[in-house]
Short mmCIF file of C-alpha atoms in Angstrom, two decimals:
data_model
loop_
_atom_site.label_atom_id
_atom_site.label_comp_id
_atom_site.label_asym_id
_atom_site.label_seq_id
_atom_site.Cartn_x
_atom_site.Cartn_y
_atom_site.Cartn_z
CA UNK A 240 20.77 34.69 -15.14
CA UNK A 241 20.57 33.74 -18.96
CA UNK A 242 18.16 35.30 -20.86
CA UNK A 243 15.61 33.47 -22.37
CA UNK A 244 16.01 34.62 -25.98
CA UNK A 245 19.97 33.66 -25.51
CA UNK A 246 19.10 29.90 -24.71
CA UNK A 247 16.32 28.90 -26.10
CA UNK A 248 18.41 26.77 -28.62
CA UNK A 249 20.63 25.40 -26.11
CA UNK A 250 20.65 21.86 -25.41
CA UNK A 251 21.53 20.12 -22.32
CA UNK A 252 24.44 18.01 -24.02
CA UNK A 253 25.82 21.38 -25.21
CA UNK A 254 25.94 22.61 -21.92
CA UNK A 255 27.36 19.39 -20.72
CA UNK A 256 30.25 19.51 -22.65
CA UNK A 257 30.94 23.37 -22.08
CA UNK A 258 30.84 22.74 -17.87
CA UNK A 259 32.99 19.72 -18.49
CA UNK A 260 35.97 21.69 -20.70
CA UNK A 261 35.51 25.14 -18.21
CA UNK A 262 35.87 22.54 -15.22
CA UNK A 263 39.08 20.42 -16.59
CA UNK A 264 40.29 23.56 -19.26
CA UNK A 265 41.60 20.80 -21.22
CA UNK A 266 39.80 19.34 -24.49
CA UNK A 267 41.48 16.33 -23.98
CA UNK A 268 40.70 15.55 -20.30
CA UNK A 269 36.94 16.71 -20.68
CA UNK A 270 36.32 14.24 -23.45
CA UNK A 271 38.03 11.65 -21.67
CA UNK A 272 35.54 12.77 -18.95
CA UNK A 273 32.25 12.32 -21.38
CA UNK A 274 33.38 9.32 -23.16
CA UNK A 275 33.32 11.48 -26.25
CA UNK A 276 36.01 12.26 -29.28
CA UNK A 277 37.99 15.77 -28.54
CA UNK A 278 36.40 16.14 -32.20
CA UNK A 279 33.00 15.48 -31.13
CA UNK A 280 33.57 17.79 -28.03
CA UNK A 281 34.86 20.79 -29.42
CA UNK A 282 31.91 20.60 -32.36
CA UNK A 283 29.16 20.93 -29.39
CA UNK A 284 31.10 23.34 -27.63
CA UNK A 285 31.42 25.60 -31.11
CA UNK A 286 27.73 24.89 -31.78
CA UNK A 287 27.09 26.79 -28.31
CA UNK A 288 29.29 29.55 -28.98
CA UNK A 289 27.39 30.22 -32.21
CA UNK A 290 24.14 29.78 -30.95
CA UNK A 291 25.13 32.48 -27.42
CA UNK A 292 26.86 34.94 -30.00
CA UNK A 293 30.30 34.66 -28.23
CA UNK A 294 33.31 32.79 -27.78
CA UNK A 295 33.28 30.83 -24.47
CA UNK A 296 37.06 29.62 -24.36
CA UNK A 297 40.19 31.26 -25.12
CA UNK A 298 42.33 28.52 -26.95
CA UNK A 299 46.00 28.39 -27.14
CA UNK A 300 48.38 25.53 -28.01
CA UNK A 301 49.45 25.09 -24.29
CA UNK A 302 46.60 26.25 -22.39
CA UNK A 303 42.63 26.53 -22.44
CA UNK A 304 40.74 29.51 -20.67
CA UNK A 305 37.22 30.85 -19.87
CA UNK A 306 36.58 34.42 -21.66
CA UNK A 307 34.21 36.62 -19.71
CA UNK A 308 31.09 35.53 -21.38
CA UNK A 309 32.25 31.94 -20.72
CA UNK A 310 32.98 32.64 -16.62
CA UNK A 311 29.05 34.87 -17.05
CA UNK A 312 27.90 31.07 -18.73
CA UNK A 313 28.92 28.83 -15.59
CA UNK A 314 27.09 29.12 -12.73
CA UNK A 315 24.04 28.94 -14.95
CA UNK A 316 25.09 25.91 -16.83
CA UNK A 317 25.89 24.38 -13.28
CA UNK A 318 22.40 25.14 -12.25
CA UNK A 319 20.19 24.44 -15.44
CA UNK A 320 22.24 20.52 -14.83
CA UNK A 321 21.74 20.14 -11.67
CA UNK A 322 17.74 21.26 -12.10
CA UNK A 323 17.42 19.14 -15.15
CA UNK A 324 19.16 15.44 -13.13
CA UNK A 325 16.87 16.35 -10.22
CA UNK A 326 13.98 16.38 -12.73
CA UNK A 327 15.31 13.14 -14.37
CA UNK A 328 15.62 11.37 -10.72
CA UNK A 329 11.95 12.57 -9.78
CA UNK A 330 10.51 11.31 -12.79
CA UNK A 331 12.61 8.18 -12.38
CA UNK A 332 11.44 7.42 -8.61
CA UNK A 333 7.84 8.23 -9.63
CA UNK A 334 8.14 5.75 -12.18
CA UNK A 335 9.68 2.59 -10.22
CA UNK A 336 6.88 3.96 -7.61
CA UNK A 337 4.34 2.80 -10.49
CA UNK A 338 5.83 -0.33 -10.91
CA UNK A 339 6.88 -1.62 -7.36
CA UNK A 340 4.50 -4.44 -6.46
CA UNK A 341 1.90 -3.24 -3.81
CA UNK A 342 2.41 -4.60 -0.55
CA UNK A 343 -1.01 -5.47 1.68
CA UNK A 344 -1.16 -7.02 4.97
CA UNK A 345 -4.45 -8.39 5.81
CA UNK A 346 -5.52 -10.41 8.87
CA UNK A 347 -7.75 -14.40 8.27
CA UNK A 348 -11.19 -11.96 8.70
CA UNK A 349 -10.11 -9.67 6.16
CA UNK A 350 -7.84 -11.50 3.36
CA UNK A 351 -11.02 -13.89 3.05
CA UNK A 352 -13.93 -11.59 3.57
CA UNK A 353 -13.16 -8.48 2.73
CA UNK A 354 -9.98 -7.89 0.60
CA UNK A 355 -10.67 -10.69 -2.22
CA UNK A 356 -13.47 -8.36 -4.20
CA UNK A 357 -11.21 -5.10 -3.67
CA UNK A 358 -7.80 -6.66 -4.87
CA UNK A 359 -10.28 -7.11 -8.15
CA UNK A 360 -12.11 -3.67 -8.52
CA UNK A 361 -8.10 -2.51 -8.09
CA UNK A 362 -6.47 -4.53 -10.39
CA UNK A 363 -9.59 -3.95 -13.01
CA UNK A 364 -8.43 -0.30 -12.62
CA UNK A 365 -4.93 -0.43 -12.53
CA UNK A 366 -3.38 -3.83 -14.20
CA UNK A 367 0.58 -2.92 -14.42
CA UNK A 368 0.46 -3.36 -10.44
CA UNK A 369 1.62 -6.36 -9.19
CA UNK A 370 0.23 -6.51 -5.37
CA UNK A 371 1.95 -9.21 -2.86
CA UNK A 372 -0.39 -10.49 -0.27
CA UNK A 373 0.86 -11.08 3.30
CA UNK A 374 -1.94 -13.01 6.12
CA UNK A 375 -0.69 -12.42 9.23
CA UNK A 376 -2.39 -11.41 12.83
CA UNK A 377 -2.55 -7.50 13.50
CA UNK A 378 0.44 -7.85 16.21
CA UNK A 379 2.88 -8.18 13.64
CA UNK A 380 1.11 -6.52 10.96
CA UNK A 381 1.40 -3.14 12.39
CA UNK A 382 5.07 -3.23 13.16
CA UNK A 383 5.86 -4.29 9.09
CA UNK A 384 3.66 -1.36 8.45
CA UNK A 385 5.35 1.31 10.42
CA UNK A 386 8.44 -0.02 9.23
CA UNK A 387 7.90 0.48 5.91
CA UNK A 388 7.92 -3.47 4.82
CA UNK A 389 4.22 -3.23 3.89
CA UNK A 390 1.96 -0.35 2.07
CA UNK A 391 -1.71 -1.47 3.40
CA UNK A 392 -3.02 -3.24 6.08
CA UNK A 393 -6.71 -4.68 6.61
CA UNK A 394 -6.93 -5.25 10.65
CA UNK A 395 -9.57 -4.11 12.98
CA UNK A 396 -9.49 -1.11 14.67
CA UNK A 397 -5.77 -0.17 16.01
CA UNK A 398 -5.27 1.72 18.80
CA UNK A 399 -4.17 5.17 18.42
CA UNK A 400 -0.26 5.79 17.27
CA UNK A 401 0.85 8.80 15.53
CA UNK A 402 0.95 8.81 12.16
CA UNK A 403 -1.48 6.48 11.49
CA UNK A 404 -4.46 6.93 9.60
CA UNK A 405 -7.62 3.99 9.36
CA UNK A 406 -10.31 3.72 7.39
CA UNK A 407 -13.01 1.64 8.52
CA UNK A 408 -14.91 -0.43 5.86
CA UNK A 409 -17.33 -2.69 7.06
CA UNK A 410 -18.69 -4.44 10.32
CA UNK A 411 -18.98 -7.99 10.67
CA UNK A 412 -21.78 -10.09 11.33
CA UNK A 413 -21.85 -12.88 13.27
CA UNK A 414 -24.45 -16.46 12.09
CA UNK A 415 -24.67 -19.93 13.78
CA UNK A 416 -22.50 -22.66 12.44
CA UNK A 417 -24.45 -25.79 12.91
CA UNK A 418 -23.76 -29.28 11.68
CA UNK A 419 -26.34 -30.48 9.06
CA UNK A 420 -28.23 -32.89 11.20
CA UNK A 421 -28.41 -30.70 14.25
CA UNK A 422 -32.30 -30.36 15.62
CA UNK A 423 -31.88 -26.46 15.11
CA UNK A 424 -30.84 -26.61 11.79
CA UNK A 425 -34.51 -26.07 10.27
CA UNK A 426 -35.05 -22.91 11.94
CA UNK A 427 -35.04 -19.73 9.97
CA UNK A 428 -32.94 -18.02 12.53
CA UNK A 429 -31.53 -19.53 15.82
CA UNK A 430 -32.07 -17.65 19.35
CA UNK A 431 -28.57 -17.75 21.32
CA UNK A 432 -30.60 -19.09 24.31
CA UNK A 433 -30.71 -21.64 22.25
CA UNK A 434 -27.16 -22.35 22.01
CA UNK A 435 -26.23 -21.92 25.39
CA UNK A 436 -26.36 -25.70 26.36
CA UNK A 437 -24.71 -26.81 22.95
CA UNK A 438 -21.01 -27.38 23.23
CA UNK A 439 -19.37 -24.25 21.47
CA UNK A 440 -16.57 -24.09 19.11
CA UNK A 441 -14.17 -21.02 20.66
CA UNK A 442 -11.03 -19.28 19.06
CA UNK A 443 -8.82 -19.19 21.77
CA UNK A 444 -8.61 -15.76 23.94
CA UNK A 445 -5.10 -15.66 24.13
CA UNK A 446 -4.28 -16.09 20.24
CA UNK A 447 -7.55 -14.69 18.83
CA UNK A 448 -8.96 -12.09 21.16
CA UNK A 449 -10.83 -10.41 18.77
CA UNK A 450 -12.31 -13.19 17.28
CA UNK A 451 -13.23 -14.34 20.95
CA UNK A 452 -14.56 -11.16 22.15
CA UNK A 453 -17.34 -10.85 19.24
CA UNK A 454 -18.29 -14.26 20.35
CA UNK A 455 -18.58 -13.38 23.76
CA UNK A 456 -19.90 -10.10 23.61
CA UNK A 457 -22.87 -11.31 21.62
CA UNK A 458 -23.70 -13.55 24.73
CA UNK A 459 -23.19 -10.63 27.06
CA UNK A 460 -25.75 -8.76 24.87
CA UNK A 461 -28.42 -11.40 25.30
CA UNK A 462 -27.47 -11.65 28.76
CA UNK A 463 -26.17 -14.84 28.42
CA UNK A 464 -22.95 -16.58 29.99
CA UNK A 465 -20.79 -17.87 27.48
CA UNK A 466 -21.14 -21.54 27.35
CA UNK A 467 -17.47 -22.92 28.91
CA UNK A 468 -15.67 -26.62 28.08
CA UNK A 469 -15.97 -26.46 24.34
CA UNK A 470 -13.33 -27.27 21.24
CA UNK A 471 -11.06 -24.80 20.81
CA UNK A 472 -9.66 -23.67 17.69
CA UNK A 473 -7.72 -20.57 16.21
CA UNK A 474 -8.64 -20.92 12.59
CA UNK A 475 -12.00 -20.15 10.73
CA UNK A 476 -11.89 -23.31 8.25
CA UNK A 477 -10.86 -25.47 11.43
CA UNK A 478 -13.17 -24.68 13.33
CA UNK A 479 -15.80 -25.07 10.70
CA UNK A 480 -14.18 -28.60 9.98
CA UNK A 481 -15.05 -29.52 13.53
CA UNK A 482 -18.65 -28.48 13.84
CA UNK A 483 -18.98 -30.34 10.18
CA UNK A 484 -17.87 -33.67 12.15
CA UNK A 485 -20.42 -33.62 14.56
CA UNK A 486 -18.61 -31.69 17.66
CA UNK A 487 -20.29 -28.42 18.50
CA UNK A 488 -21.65 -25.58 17.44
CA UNK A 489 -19.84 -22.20 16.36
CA UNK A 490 -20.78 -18.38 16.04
CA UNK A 491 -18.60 -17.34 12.94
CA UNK A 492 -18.22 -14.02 10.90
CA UNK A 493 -20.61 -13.54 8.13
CA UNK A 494 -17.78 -14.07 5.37
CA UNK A 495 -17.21 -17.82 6.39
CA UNK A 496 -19.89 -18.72 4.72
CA UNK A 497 -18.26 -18.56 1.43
CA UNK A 498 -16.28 -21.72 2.62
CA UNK A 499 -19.54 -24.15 1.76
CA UNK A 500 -18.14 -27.18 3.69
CA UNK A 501 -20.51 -29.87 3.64
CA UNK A 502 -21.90 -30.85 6.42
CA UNK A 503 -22.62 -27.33 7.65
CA UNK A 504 -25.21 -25.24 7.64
CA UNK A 505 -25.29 -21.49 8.39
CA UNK A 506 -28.48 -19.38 10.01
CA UNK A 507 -28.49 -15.57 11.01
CA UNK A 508 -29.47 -14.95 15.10
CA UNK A 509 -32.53 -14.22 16.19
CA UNK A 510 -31.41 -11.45 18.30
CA UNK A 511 -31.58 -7.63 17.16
CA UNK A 512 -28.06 -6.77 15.77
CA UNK A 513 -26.23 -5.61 18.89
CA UNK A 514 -24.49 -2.19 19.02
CA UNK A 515 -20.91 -1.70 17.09
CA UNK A 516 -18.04 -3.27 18.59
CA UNK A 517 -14.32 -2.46 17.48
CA UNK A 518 -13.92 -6.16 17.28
CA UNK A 519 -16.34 -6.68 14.88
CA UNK A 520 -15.39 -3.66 12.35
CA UNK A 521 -12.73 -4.46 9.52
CA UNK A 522 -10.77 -1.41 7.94
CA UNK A 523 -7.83 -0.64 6.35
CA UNK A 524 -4.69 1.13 7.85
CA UNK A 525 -1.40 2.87 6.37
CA UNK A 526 1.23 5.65 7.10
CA UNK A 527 -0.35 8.86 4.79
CA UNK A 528 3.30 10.53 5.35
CA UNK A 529 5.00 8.06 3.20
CA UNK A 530 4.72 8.15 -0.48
CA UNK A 531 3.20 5.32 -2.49
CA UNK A 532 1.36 6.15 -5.32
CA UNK A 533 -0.06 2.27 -5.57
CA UNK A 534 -1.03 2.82 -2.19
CA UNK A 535 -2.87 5.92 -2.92
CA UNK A 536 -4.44 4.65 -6.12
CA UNK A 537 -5.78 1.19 -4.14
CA UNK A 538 -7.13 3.92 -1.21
CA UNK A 539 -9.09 5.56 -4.36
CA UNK A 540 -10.79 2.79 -5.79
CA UNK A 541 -11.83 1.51 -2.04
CA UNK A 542 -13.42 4.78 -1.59
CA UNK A 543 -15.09 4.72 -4.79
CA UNK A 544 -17.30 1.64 -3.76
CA UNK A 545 -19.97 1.75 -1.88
CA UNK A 546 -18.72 0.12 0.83
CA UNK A 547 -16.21 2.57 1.25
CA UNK A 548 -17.79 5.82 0.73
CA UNK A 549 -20.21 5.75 3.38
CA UNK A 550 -17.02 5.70 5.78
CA UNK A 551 -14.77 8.55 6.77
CA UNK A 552 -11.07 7.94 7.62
CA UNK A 553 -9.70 9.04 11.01
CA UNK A 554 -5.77 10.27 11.69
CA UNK A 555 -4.41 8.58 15.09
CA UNK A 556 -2.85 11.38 17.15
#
């Protein structure tokens, strides 16, 4: 190996130059090679020579050898390249890493409830980041993940695949959507016996089963029967539009509130806060083997809140 007092001079275009004339042993040809003059060339190849203490090339009019010292020089100057392009290409990737936008898939619960305050706190931290925003449900959310098309996704809890990791955040809450003029809408809080004759506002089991089984769960838990022949509707502003005009009544997650339509008033339930259902908790899933320093730098400042320090992540074997 080259000692270190022989090289510490030594620059990496010198080095070039050398590999490139012991490789084509021709002047001509290895400046060709570089895109350099033979002039230029030979200059960084003498400037080596002086700088090692010995001559590197034998040089004749008709041909161009390596001298001991210059076959000794090769395999080093081969390796100290190759080690200083892989350190070029690392630093490279990490750096389009910084700058590739941030890819987050988040389901209608948590792109409006929960993600809204931590796209701030992140881009408050970390404003070169562009992030892209994608609402979808968590059926096709997970496949984009594993497949590399997205970095984050905010869903409810998955079931287990391997290499998965999710961090929960938060559990929902659900309050009574009531028009304005309804005759429980002056009550503090509103018993679900209460609501059991009123015609409810449903997202549909098939498209929304998560959404449908908080609802129905939270009628189980009173021991209740969930009230049947109501509106359907698979979105949270819809079906806040239709208790607004008069036709039913809705259980909705805590975050729809926010949406303020007028006409609608929301009140917490009466009954004790029933025990935690995987429907009703909101976290945020991703694939820790692949490397996305955005990804890991969003995952920090969620932690960093309060919301997300009380929580510990799980790995899905």
């Amino acid at each position: 190996m080259l000692l270190r007092q022989g090289v510490r001079a030594m620059e990496l275009r010198q080095l070039g130059c050398f590999l490139a004339v012991a490789e084509e042993l021709h002047f001509g040809r290895a400046a060709a090679r570089l895109h350099m003059l033979p002039s230029a060339l030979g200059r960084h190849v003498r400037l080596l020579e002086e700088e090692l203490g010995a001559p590197l090339f034998r040089r004749s009019t008709r041909q161009v050898a390596l001298t001991a010292a210059g076959a000794a020089l090769l395999p080093d100057a081969r390796a100290l390249l190759d080690r200083a392009a892989e350190a070029a290409a690392r630093v490279r990737a990490a750096a389009r890493a910084e700058t590739q936008p941030l890819r987050i898939g988040a389901i209608d619960s948590a792109a409006s409830g929960l993600l809204p305050p931590l796209l701030y706190a992140f881009h408050q931290a970390h404003p070169q980041v562009e992030t892209r925003l994608w609402e979808e449900k968590s059926a096709r959310l997970l496949p984009m993940l594993a497949a590399g098309r997205l970095e984050l996704i905010f869903i409810r809890p998955p079931q287990p695949s391997a290499g998965l990791e999710f961090l929960p955040i938060r559990q929902e809450v659900l309050l009574a959507a009531l028009p304005r003029g309804h005759r429980l809408a002056n009550r503090r809080r509103i018993p679900l016996p209460a609501l059991a004759a009123e015609p409810l506002i449903l997202p549909p089991q098939r498209s929304r089963p998560h959404s449908f089984a908080l609802v129905a769960h939270a009628f189980a838990a009173a021991g209740l029967a969930l009230p049947q022949g109501g509106q359907e509707a698979a979105e949270k502003q819809t079906i806040v539009n239709l208790v607004a005009a008069g036709l039913g009544v809705a259980l909705v997650p805590d975050w729809t509130a926010q949406l303020r339509r007028p006409g609608v008033v929301y009140r917490p339930l009466a009954e004790p806060a029933a025990p935690a259902r995987p429907e009703a908790m909101l976290g945020v899933a991703w694939m820790p083997d692949r490397a996305s320093p955005a990804r890991d730098a969003f995952l920090q400042v969620l932690r960093e809140r309060p919301q997300g320090a009380a929580m510990n992540s799980r790995r899905e074997a």
